[in-house]
Amino acid sequence: MKDLESWLKERRITEVECLVSDITGIARGKIAPVSKFVAEKGMRLPESVLLQTVTGDYVEDDIYYSLLDPADIDMICKPDINAAYPVPWALEPTAQVIHDCFDKQGTPIELSPRNQLKKILKLYADQGWQPVVAPEMEFYLTKRCEDPDLPLQPPIGRSGRQETGRQSFSIDAANEFDPLFEDMYDWCEEQGLDIDTLIHEEGTAQMEINFRHGDPLVLADQVFLFKRTLREAALKHDVAATFMAKPVTNEPGSAMHLHQSVLDITTGESVFANADGTHSDLFLWHVGGLQKYIPEALPLMAPNVNSFRRFLPDTSAPVNVEWGEENRTCGLRVPDGSPQNRRIENRLPGADANVYLAIAASLLCGYMGMIKQVAPSAPVKGRAFERRNLRLPFTLEQALERMEHCQELEEYMGRKFVQGYVAVKRVENENFKRVISSWEREFLLLSV
């Protein structure tokens, strides 16, 4: 805490945003004067915030009270001194500090997404391995819209015109929003967020930001804060930024592609390559684990009803867990590179996923493959859409059913977490089914 206090003093911070990530990935917590933050060395929050849905509801009482103390007690949230960042868009000198959640005995709270990632990283460390990840975040810029019943529209750029058609990799189309992106880059630099390339994606006003590869926990924190940063930059320029998986009809979805590799902690060498540069057994088993367990862990990568609108055949989103080298029709792509830099790109997670849980799940699936020596299928050459032997669940309901009955996920992530996560997502799904869509009104109202 002394280092953190010095950091706050150097920047003349007056307020601290104390943050935890809930299951959805929403930043929850308290805003405190710096003097109170320093004196209390953290905060207390009801553990129930970790069972809150995206609509603000909670799971059913029988599940709620089986997972939480009946007295609805507080959890103790302690600041991570390595997760303190300035808030560049605040009017007063403000810091945001990510906290970890513990019970009164000092045991990490199992329902916390950040704790889940830390738990998976310890599994790797116990084997002498260091996983490395590089997330790619896709998102849409849209006009601000107050009516959720209206379709989203592309925003107006510097030229005074809306973008039309698809402008994949267009520099000029990305330059339409230069003032917004300049603020975004400045604010990311001030926070020390390791963002790299900006590209215009396939969709209308759809963009992608790539992060440099590094430690999974650090990058999960940075993606968590990047979403806040981009939304604030967009609001400053009177547009909206959305990480919904499929926000616009007939446009591509937005993914959070995860590049992942594993190093030997002692030597720093990749465990994915043999001395002669060929694929190691550990690499093949990692792929095999991803293939075997992603269908069971899919709700952690595709957490919402809307997430499954991405998974359509013959689109830019994969509908399989096939693997292949330089093959974007596969859910698991192996990019070309040197043996030391060999990695797997998991193309299945959506941009709407909780980054802590998506990274944790992706690394856990690979870890289980390495430990259990799961052999992968043969790599795909050509179009993976034509292979049907490794299908994913088609709906959130199917995916939750599979996750609920996966003993391996329960073994590594804990029964309380799996039961709580599934319960939250089922409540959200029930809320979704209560809403009548415009499609139903258009085609069924006067026809059936």
Short mmCIF file of C-alpha atoms in Angstrom, two decimals:
data_model
loop_
_atom_site.label_atom_id
_atom_site.label_comp_id
_atom_site.label_asym_id
_atom_site.label_seq_id
_atom_site.Cartn_x
_atom_site.Cartn_y
_atom_site.Cartn_z
CA MET A 1 0.00 0.00 0.00
CA LYS A 2 2.92 2.37 0.63
CA ASP A 3 3.90 2.18 -3.03
CA LEU A 4 0.29 2.80 -4.04
CA GLU A 5 0.01 5.75 -1.65
CA SER A 6 3.17 7.26 -3.17
CA TRP A 7 1.75 6.72 -6.67
CA LEU A 8 -1.46 8.53 -5.70
CA LYS A 9 0.47 11.42 -4.10
CA GLU A 10 2.75 11.88 -7.10
CA ARG A 11 -0.28 12.31 -9.33
CA ARG A 12 -2.16 14.47 -6.79
CA ILE A 13 -5.12 12.11 -6.98
CA THR A 14 -8.21 13.34 -5.15
CA GLU A 15 -10.64 10.48 -5.90
CA VAL A 16 -10.27 6.74 -6.38
CA GLU A 17 -12.65 4.54 -8.36
CA CYS A 18 -12.48 1.17 -6.60
CA LEU A 19 -13.40 -1.47 -9.19
CA VAL A 20 -14.25 -5.14 -9.41
CA SER A 21 -15.55 -6.97 -12.46
CA ASP A 22 -18.87 -8.76 -12.12
CA ILE A 23 -19.74 -11.84 -14.15
CA THR A 24 -20.88 -9.76 -17.13
CA GLY A 25 -17.72 -7.64 -17.08
CA ILE A 26 -19.43 -4.53 -15.72
CA ALA A 27 -17.22 -2.40 -13.47
CA ARG A 28 -18.83 -2.30 -10.03
CA GLY A 29 -17.54 -0.72 -6.83
CA LYS A 30 -17.28 2.61 -5.05
CA ILE A 31 -15.83 6.06 -5.63
CA ALA A 32 -13.97 7.30 -2.56
CA PRO A 33 -11.94 10.36 -1.60
CA VAL A 34 -8.29 9.43 -1.66
CA SER A 35 -7.95 9.94 2.10
CA LYS A 36 -10.73 7.42 2.81
CA PHE A 37 -9.27 4.94 0.30
CA VAL A 38 -5.82 5.14 1.91
CA ALA A 39 -7.24 4.85 5.43
CA GLU A 40 -9.45 1.83 4.68
CA LYS A 41 -7.00 0.11 2.29
CA GLY A 42 -9.83 -1.23 0.19
CA MET A 43 -13.60 -1.53 0.35
CA ARG A 44 -16.44 -3.84 1.21
CA LEU A 45 -19.14 -4.87 -1.26
CA PRO A 46 -22.04 -7.32 -1.00
CA GLU A 47 -20.94 -10.63 -2.50
CA SER A 48 -24.29 -10.63 -4.27
CA VAL A 49 -23.00 -8.16 -6.88
CA LEU A 50 -21.22 -11.17 -8.38
CA LEU A 51 -24.60 -12.85 -8.96
CA GLN A 52 -26.22 -9.79 -10.53
CA THR A 53 -27.41 -10.06 -14.13
CA VAL A 54 -26.85 -7.56 -16.90
CA THR A 55 -30.42 -6.35 -16.34
CA GLY A 56 -29.77 -5.75 -12.63
CA ASP A 57 -31.76 -8.78 -11.50
CA TYR A 58 -30.53 -11.64 -9.32
CA VAL A 59 -30.73 -15.41 -9.54
CA GLU A 60 -33.59 -17.32 -7.94
CA ASP A 61 -33.65 -17.41 -4.14
CA ASP A 62 -32.93 -21.12 -3.80
CA ILE A 63 -29.72 -20.74 -5.82
CA TYR A 64 -28.90 -17.32 -4.34
CA TYR A 65 -28.95 -18.57 -0.75
CA SER A 66 -27.23 -21.86 -1.56
CA LEU A 67 -24.25 -19.96 -2.99
CA LEU A 68 -24.15 -16.96 -0.63
CA ASP A 69 -24.33 -16.50 3.12
CA PRO A 70 -28.02 -16.17 4.12
CA ALA A 71 -27.14 -12.92 5.91
CA ASP A 72 -25.99 -11.42 2.59
CA ILE A 73 -22.65 -10.44 4.09
CA ASP A 74 -19.97 -8.26 2.55
CA MET A 75 -16.86 -9.49 0.83
CA ILE A 76 -13.55 -7.74 1.44
CA CYS A 77 -12.09 -6.11 -1.67
CA LYS A 78 -8.36 -5.43 -1.57
CA PRO A 79 -6.60 -3.19 -4.10
CA ASP A 80 -4.04 -4.77 -6.40
CA ILE A 81 -1.13 -2.33 -6.32
CA ASN A 82 -0.18 -3.49 -9.84
CA ALA A 83 -3.61 -2.58 -11.18
CA ALA A 84 -3.76 1.16 -10.50
CA TYR A 85 -4.37 3.45 -13.46
CA PRO A 86 -5.20 7.14 -13.96
CA VAL A 87 -8.61 8.16 -15.32
CA PRO A 88 -7.64 10.58 -18.13
CA TRP A 89 -11.20 11.68 -18.94
CA ALA A 90 -12.09 12.70 -15.37
CA LEU A 91 -12.47 16.40 -14.53
CA GLU A 92 -10.55 16.01 -11.25
CA PRO A 93 -7.32 13.98 -10.77
CA THR A 94 -8.79 10.49 -10.41
CA ALA A 95 -7.41 6.97 -10.26
CA GLN A 96 -9.07 3.63 -10.94
CA VAL A 97 -7.81 0.68 -8.94
CA ILE A 98 -8.86 -2.90 -9.63
CA HIS A 99 -9.56 -4.93 -6.49
CA ASP A 100 -9.56 -8.64 -5.65
CA CYS A 101 -12.38 -10.19 -3.63
CA PHE A 102 -11.88 -12.22 -0.43
CA ASP A 103 -14.00 -13.57 2.39
CA LYS A 104 -13.29 -12.73 6.06
CA GLN A 105 -10.83 -15.60 6.30
CA GLY A 106 -8.82 -14.21 3.39
CA THR A 107 -9.93 -16.90 0.95
CA PRO A 108 -10.41 -15.69 -2.65
CA ILE A 109 -14.09 -15.47 -3.59
CA GLU A 110 -14.81 -18.18 -6.15
CA LEU A 111 -17.47 -16.17 -8.01
CA SER A 112 -14.98 -13.40 -8.87
CA PRO A 113 -13.96 -13.53 -12.56
CA ARG A 114 -10.51 -12.08 -11.81
CA ASN A 115 -9.93 -14.70 -9.14
CA GLN A 116 -10.88 -17.40 -11.64
CA LEU A 117 -8.20 -16.20 -14.05
CA LYS A 118 -5.62 -16.08 -11.27
CA LYS A 119 -6.56 -19.64 -10.32
CA ILE A 120 -5.97 -20.89 -13.87
CA LEU A 121 -2.65 -19.06 -14.11
CA LYS A 122 -1.51 -20.81 -10.92
CA LEU A 123 -2.25 -24.17 -12.54
CA TYR A 124 0.19 -23.26 -15.28
CA ALA A 125 2.79 -21.92 -12.83
CA ASP A 126 2.65 -25.16 -10.84
CA GLN A 127 3.71 -26.99 -14.02
CA GLY A 128 6.55 -24.53 -14.70
CA TRP A 129 4.66 -22.89 -17.58
CA GLN A 130 3.95 -19.24 -18.37
CA PRO A 131 1.02 -18.61 -20.72
CA VAL A 132 1.16 -15.56 -23.01
CA VAL A 133 -1.87 -13.98 -24.65
CA ALA A 134 -2.63 -11.21 -27.13
CA PRO A 135 -6.29 -10.15 -27.40
CA GLU A 136 -7.84 -8.54 -30.47
CA MET A 137 -10.93 -6.43 -29.74
CA GLU A 138 -13.53 -5.72 -32.43
CA PHE A 139 -16.24 -3.09 -31.95
CA TYR A 140 -18.69 -0.86 -33.81
CA LEU A 141 -19.03 2.89 -33.77
CA THR A 142 -22.65 3.97 -34.16
CA LYS A 143 -24.87 7.01 -33.92
CA ARG A 144 -26.16 7.55 -30.42
CA CYS A 145 -29.66 6.12 -30.16
CA GLU A 146 -32.04 6.55 -27.24
CA ASP A 147 -34.69 4.12 -28.51
CA PRO A 148 -33.58 0.46 -28.23
CA ASP A 149 -36.32 -0.56 -30.70
CA LEU A 150 -34.59 1.31 -33.53
CA PRO A 151 -31.78 -0.28 -35.57
CA LEU A 152 -28.32 1.16 -35.05
CA GLN A 153 -26.97 3.53 -37.70
CA PRO A 154 -23.37 4.31 -38.72
CA PRO A 155 -22.09 7.58 -37.25
CA ILE A 156 -21.22 10.65 -39.29
CA GLY A 157 -17.49 11.04 -39.83
CA ARG A 158 -15.25 14.06 -40.47
CA SER A 159 -16.51 14.28 -44.06
CA GLY A 160 -20.04 14.92 -42.81
CA ARG A 161 -21.23 11.66 -44.35
CA GLN A 162 -22.14 8.23 -43.04
CA GLU A 163 -20.06 5.27 -44.08
CA THR A 164 -21.77 2.98 -46.58
CA GLY A 165 -20.78 -0.50 -47.66
CA ARG A 166 -17.94 -2.50 -46.23
CA GLN A 167 -14.51 -0.92 -45.97
CA SER A 168 -12.20 -3.71 -44.82
CA PHE A 169 -8.73 -2.35 -43.94
CA SER A 170 -9.58 1.07 -45.40
CA ILE A 171 -7.25 3.75 -44.03
CA ASP A 172 -9.49 6.59 -45.20
CA ALA A 173 -12.58 5.05 -43.57
CA ALA A 174 -10.72 4.73 -40.26
CA ASN A 175 -9.42 8.31 -40.63
CA GLU A 176 -13.04 9.52 -40.64
CA PHE A 177 -12.90 9.15 -36.85
CA ASP A 178 -9.36 10.43 -36.25
CA PRO A 179 -10.29 12.90 -33.47
CA LEU A 180 -11.97 10.08 -31.50
CA PHE A 181 -9.07 7.67 -32.02
CA GLU A 182 -6.50 10.33 -31.13
CA ASP A 183 -8.20 10.76 -27.76
CA MET A 184 -8.41 7.00 -27.36
CA TYR A 185 -4.68 6.55 -28.06
CA ASP A 186 -3.73 9.47 -25.78
CA TRP A 187 -5.85 8.13 -22.93
CA CYS A 188 -4.54 4.58 -23.41
CA GLU A 189 -0.97 5.85 -23.37
CA GLU A 190 -1.62 7.81 -20.19
CA GLN A 191 -2.94 4.62 -18.57
CA GLY A 192 -0.15 2.45 -19.95
CA LEU A 193 -2.52 0.23 -21.91
CA ASP A 194 -0.53 -1.85 -24.38
CA ILE A 195 -2.61 -1.29 -27.51
CA ASP A 196 -0.97 -1.75 -30.86
CA THR A 197 -2.65 -1.77 -34.27
CA LEU A 198 -5.93 -0.11 -35.27
CA ILE A 199 -7.66 -1.48 -38.36
CA HIS A 200 -11.01 -1.01 -40.04
CA GLU A 201 -12.83 -4.32 -39.94
CA GLU A 202 -15.29 -5.76 -42.45
CA GLY A 203 -18.48 -4.23 -41.04
CA THR A 204 -19.72 -0.68 -41.58
CA ALA A 205 -17.90 1.50 -39.00
CA GLN A 206 -16.51 -1.67 -37.41
CA MET A 207 -12.98 -1.40 -36.04
CA GLU A 208 -10.41 -3.60 -34.33
CA ILE A 209 -7.71 -2.81 -31.79
CA ASN A 210 -4.92 -5.31 -31.21
CA PHE A 211 -3.07 -5.60 -27.92
CA ARG A 212 0.60 -6.53 -27.67
CA HIS A 213 1.25 -10.01 -26.26
CA GLY A 214 2.00 -10.35 -22.57
CA ASP A 215 0.90 -11.60 -19.18
CA PRO A 216 -2.75 -12.78 -19.24
CA LEU A 217 -3.79 -11.06 -15.99
CA VAL A 218 -2.25 -7.73 -16.97
CA LEU A 219 -3.87 -7.86 -20.40
CA ALA A 220 -7.24 -8.86 -18.96
CA ASP A 221 -7.08 -5.79 -16.71
CA GLN A 222 -6.13 -3.64 -19.69
CA VAL A 223 -8.97 -4.90 -21.90
CA PHE A 224 -11.39 -4.37 -18.99
CA LEU A 225 -10.23 -0.74 -18.78
CA PHE A 226 -9.97 -0.30 -22.55
CA LYS A 227 -13.70 -0.86 -22.92
CA ARG A 228 -14.34 1.98 -20.46
CA THR A 229 -11.79 4.17 -22.25
CA LEU A 230 -13.22 3.68 -25.73
CA ARG A 231 -16.78 4.31 -24.58
CA GLU A 232 -15.70 7.55 -22.91
CA ALA A 233 -13.81 8.69 -26.03
CA ALA A 234 -16.84 7.91 -28.18
CA LEU A 235 -19.19 9.84 -25.89
CA LYS A 236 -16.86 12.84 -26.00
CA HIS A 237 -17.33 12.87 -29.79
CA ASP A 238 -21.09 12.29 -29.61
CA VAL A 239 -21.06 8.75 -30.95
CA ALA A 240 -21.45 5.37 -29.27
CA ALA A 241 -19.05 2.43 -29.16
CA THR A 242 -20.45 -1.06 -28.67
CA PHE A 243 -18.84 -4.43 -27.98
CA MET A 244 -22.06 -6.36 -28.59
CA ALA A 245 -21.32 -9.57 -30.44
CA LYS A 246 -23.86 -8.85 -33.22
CA PRO A 247 -25.21 -5.30 -32.94
CA VAL A 248 -26.20 -4.68 -36.57
CA THR A 249 -28.41 -6.84 -38.82
CA ASN A 250 -26.63 -8.28 -41.88
CA GLU A 251 -23.25 -7.05 -40.66
CA PRO A 252 -20.39 -9.19 -39.29
CA GLY A 253 -20.21 -9.84 -35.57
CA SER A 254 -17.52 -8.55 -33.24
CA ALA A 255 -15.02 -11.00 -31.79
CA MET A 256 -12.36 -11.03 -29.12
CA HIS A 257 -9.78 -13.22 -30.82
CA LEU A 258 -7.28 -14.61 -28.32
CA HIS A 259 -3.75 -15.50 -29.39
CA GLN A 260 -2.23 -17.82 -26.81
CA SER A 261 1.08 -19.58 -26.34
CA VAL A 262 2.99 -21.15 -23.45
CA LEU A 263 6.61 -20.64 -22.37
CA ASP A 264 8.85 -22.60 -20.05
CA ILE A 265 9.22 -20.37 -16.97
CA THR A 266 12.86 -21.36 -16.44
CA THR A 267 14.20 -21.08 -19.99
CA GLY A 268 11.73 -18.69 -21.61
CA GLU A 269 11.50 -21.09 -24.54
CA SER A 270 8.18 -21.99 -26.14
CA VAL A 271 6.85 -25.38 -25.08
CA PHE A 272 4.89 -25.49 -28.34
CA ALA A 273 7.94 -26.29 -30.49
CA ASN A 274 10.49 -29.10 -30.57
CA ALA A 275 14.20 -28.37 -31.03
CA ASP A 276 13.84 -28.94 -34.78
CA GLY A 277 10.95 -26.46 -34.99
CA THR A 278 8.17 -29.03 -35.40
CA HIS A 279 4.97 -29.05 -33.33
CA SER A 280 5.62 -30.43 -29.85
CA ASP A 281 3.32 -32.91 -28.13
CA LEU A 282 2.37 -30.16 -25.68
CA PHE A 283 1.26 -27.97 -28.57
CA LEU A 284 -0.86 -30.74 -30.10
CA TRP A 285 -2.37 -31.61 -26.71
CA HIS A 286 -3.14 -27.92 -26.11
CA VAL A 287 -5.03 -27.86 -29.42
CA GLY A 288 -6.76 -31.10 -28.49
CA GLY A 289 -7.87 -29.63 -25.17
CA LEU A 290 -9.30 -26.57 -26.89
CA GLN A 291 -11.19 -28.80 -29.31
CA LYS A 292 -12.56 -31.08 -26.60
CA TYR A 293 -13.51 -28.56 -23.93
CA ILE A 294 -14.49 -25.32 -25.72
CA PRO A 295 -17.95 -26.77 -26.54
CA GLU A 296 -18.41 -27.32 -22.77
CA ALA A 297 -17.03 -23.89 -21.77
CA LEU A 298 -18.61 -21.90 -24.61
CA PRO A 299 -20.86 -19.70 -22.38
CA LEU A 300 -17.68 -18.18 -20.93
CA MET A 301 -16.73 -17.05 -24.44
CA ALA A 302 -20.24 -16.44 -25.81
CA PRO A 303 -22.16 -15.31 -22.71
CA ASN A 304 -25.33 -13.75 -24.13
CA VAL A 305 -28.26 -14.63 -26.39
CA ASN A 306 -26.85 -12.11 -28.84
CA SER A 307 -23.46 -13.88 -28.78
CA PHE A 308 -24.86 -16.80 -30.74
CA ARG A 309 -26.00 -14.55 -33.59
CA ARG A 310 -22.30 -14.43 -34.59
CA PHE A 311 -22.13 -18.14 -35.23
CA LEU A 312 -23.57 -18.41 -38.73
CA PRO A 313 -22.16 -20.70 -41.45
CA ASP A 314 -20.11 -19.07 -44.20
CA THR A 315 -19.51 -15.84 -42.27
CA SER A 316 -16.32 -14.44 -40.78
CA ALA A 317 -17.12 -16.14 -37.45
CA PRO A 318 -16.25 -19.84 -37.17
CA VAL A 319 -18.86 -22.44 -36.27
CA ASN A 320 -16.39 -25.16 -35.35
CA VAL A 321 -13.37 -26.04 -33.21
CA GLU A 322 -11.32 -27.31 -36.12
CA TRP A 323 -7.70 -26.21 -36.36
CA GLY A 324 -5.46 -25.34 -39.27
CA GLU A 325 -2.43 -23.29 -40.16
CA GLU A 326 -3.23 -19.83 -41.56
CA ASN A 327 -6.87 -20.91 -41.91
CA ARG A 328 -9.48 -18.35 -40.86
CA THR A 329 -12.38 -20.72 -41.46
CA CYS A 330 -11.19 -22.69 -38.42
CA GLY A 331 -12.18 -21.80 -34.89
CA LEU A 332 -8.56 -22.45 -33.92
CA ARG A 333 -6.09 -20.82 -36.31
CA VAL A 334 -2.33 -21.28 -36.10
CA PRO A 335 -0.74 -18.13 -37.58
CA ASP A 336 2.48 -18.43 -39.52
CA GLY A 337 5.54 -17.59 -37.44
CA SER A 338 8.82 -18.81 -36.00
CA PRO A 339 8.81 -21.88 -33.70
CA GLN A 340 9.51 -19.65 -30.67
CA ASN A 341 6.48 -17.52 -31.53
CA ARG A 342 4.14 -20.42 -32.31
CA ARG A 343 0.67 -19.66 -31.03
CA ILE A 344 -2.98 -20.57 -31.41
CA GLU A 345 -5.61 -17.97 -32.25
CA ASN A 346 -8.89 -18.87 -30.58
CA ARG A 347 -11.41 -17.14 -32.85
CA LEU A 348 -14.54 -18.15 -30.94
CA PRO A 349 -14.82 -15.61 -28.06
CA GLY A 350 -17.07 -12.63 -28.71
CA ALA A 351 -16.20 -9.02 -27.91
CA ASP A 352 -19.08 -9.13 -25.41
CA ALA A 353 -17.41 -11.78 -23.25
CA ASN A 354 -16.01 -10.98 -19.81
CA VAL A 355 -12.31 -10.79 -20.67
CA TYR A 356 -11.19 -12.43 -17.42
CA LEU A 357 -13.45 -15.42 -17.98
CA ALA A 358 -12.79 -15.73 -21.73
CA ILE A 359 -9.02 -15.84 -21.17
CA ALA A 360 -9.40 -18.14 -18.16
CA ALA A 361 -11.63 -20.55 -20.10
CA SER A 362 -9.44 -20.58 -23.21
CA LEU A 363 -6.28 -21.22 -21.20
CA LEU A 364 -8.01 -23.84 -19.03
CA CYS A 365 -9.20 -25.80 -22.07
CA GLY A 366 -5.65 -25.87 -23.42
CA TYR A 367 -4.24 -26.75 -20.01
CA MET A 368 -6.59 -29.71 -19.58
CA GLY A 369 -5.53 -30.95 -23.00
CA MET A 370 -1.85 -30.76 -22.01
CA ILE A 371 -2.41 -32.51 -18.67
CA LYS A 372 -4.76 -35.17 -20.04
CA GLN A 373 -2.78 -35.57 -23.30
CA VAL A 374 -5.79 -35.03 -25.54
CA ALA A 375 -4.93 -35.72 -29.17
CA PRO A 376 -6.35 -33.22 -31.68
CA SER A 377 -8.08 -34.04 -34.94
CA ALA A 378 -6.14 -33.70 -38.19
CA PRO A 379 -5.57 -30.07 -39.23
CA VAL A 380 -7.94 -28.71 -41.86
CA LYS A 381 -6.70 -27.70 -45.27
CA GLY A 382 -9.29 -25.74 -47.21
CA ARG A 383 -12.70 -24.70 -45.92
CA ALA A 384 -13.44 -25.85 -42.39
CA PHE A 385 -17.13 -24.98 -42.87
CA GLU A 386 -17.47 -28.27 -44.75
CA ARG A 387 -16.35 -30.30 -41.71
CA ARG A 388 -19.25 -31.20 -39.41
CA ASN A 389 -17.65 -33.51 -36.83
CA LEU A 390 -16.86 -30.84 -34.24
CA ARG A 391 -20.04 -28.83 -33.84
CA LEU A 392 -20.71 -26.24 -31.18
CA PRO A 393 -23.94 -25.66 -29.27
CA PHE A 394 -26.31 -23.56 -31.41
CA THR A 395 -28.03 -21.61 -28.63
CA LEU A 396 -27.21 -20.20 -25.22
CA GLU A 397 -29.65 -22.66 -23.64
CA GLN A 398 -27.85 -25.65 -25.19
CA ALA A 399 -24.47 -24.23 -24.21
CA LEU A 400 -25.48 -23.66 -20.58
CA GLU A 401 -26.79 -27.21 -20.38
CA ARG A 402 -23.42 -28.57 -21.49
CA MET A 403 -21.46 -26.29 -19.18
CA GLU A 404 -23.62 -27.26 -16.20
CA HIS A 405 -22.83 -30.93 -16.68
CA CYS A 406 -19.10 -30.64 -17.39
CA GLN A 407 -17.30 -32.26 -14.47
CA GLU A 408 -13.91 -30.97 -15.58
CA LEU A 409 -15.01 -27.33 -15.43
CA GLU A 410 -16.47 -27.94 -11.99
CA GLU A 411 -13.24 -29.60 -10.89
CA TYR A 412 -11.02 -26.67 -11.90
CA MET A 413 -13.30 -23.65 -11.58
CA GLY A 414 -15.39 -24.86 -8.66
CA ARG A 415 -18.97 -26.00 -8.33
CA LYS A 416 -20.09 -22.67 -6.83
CA PHE A 417 -18.74 -20.71 -9.79
CA VAL A 418 -20.20 -22.99 -12.47
CA GLN A 419 -23.60 -23.12 -10.74
CA GLY A 420 -23.64 -19.35 -10.15
CA TYR A 421 -22.55 -18.45 -13.67
CA VAL A 422 -25.12 -20.74 -15.30
CA ALA A 423 -27.85 -19.38 -13.01
CA VAL A 424 -27.05 -15.75 -13.91
CA LYS A 425 -27.13 -16.50 -17.62
CA ARG A 426 -30.40 -18.41 -17.33
CA VAL A 427 -32.07 -15.44 -15.64
CA GLU A 428 -30.84 -13.19 -18.46
CA ASN A 429 -32.15 -15.65 -21.04
CA GLU A 430 -35.56 -15.73 -19.36
CA ASN A 431 -35.67 -11.91 -19.41
CA PHE A 432 -34.81 -11.96 -23.11
CA LYS A 433 -37.67 -14.35 -23.90
CA ARG A 434 -40.18 -11.97 -22.33
CA VAL A 435 -39.44 -9.30 -24.95
CA ILE A 436 -41.31 -9.45 -28.27
CA SER A 437 -39.01 -8.65 -31.20
CA SER A 438 -39.71 -6.43 -34.20
CA TRP A 439 -39.33 -9.53 -36.44
CA GLU A 440 -42.25 -11.21 -34.66
CA ARG A 441 -44.42 -8.09 -35.04
CA GLU A 442 -43.49 -7.68 -38.68
CA PHE A 443 -44.03 -11.23 -39.89
CA LEU A 444 -46.45 -12.81 -37.43
CA LEU A 445 -48.75 -10.03 -36.27
CA LEU A 446 -51.20 -10.17 -39.20
CA SER A 447 -50.15 -13.43 -40.84
CA VAL A 448 -50.70 -16.27 -38.38
#
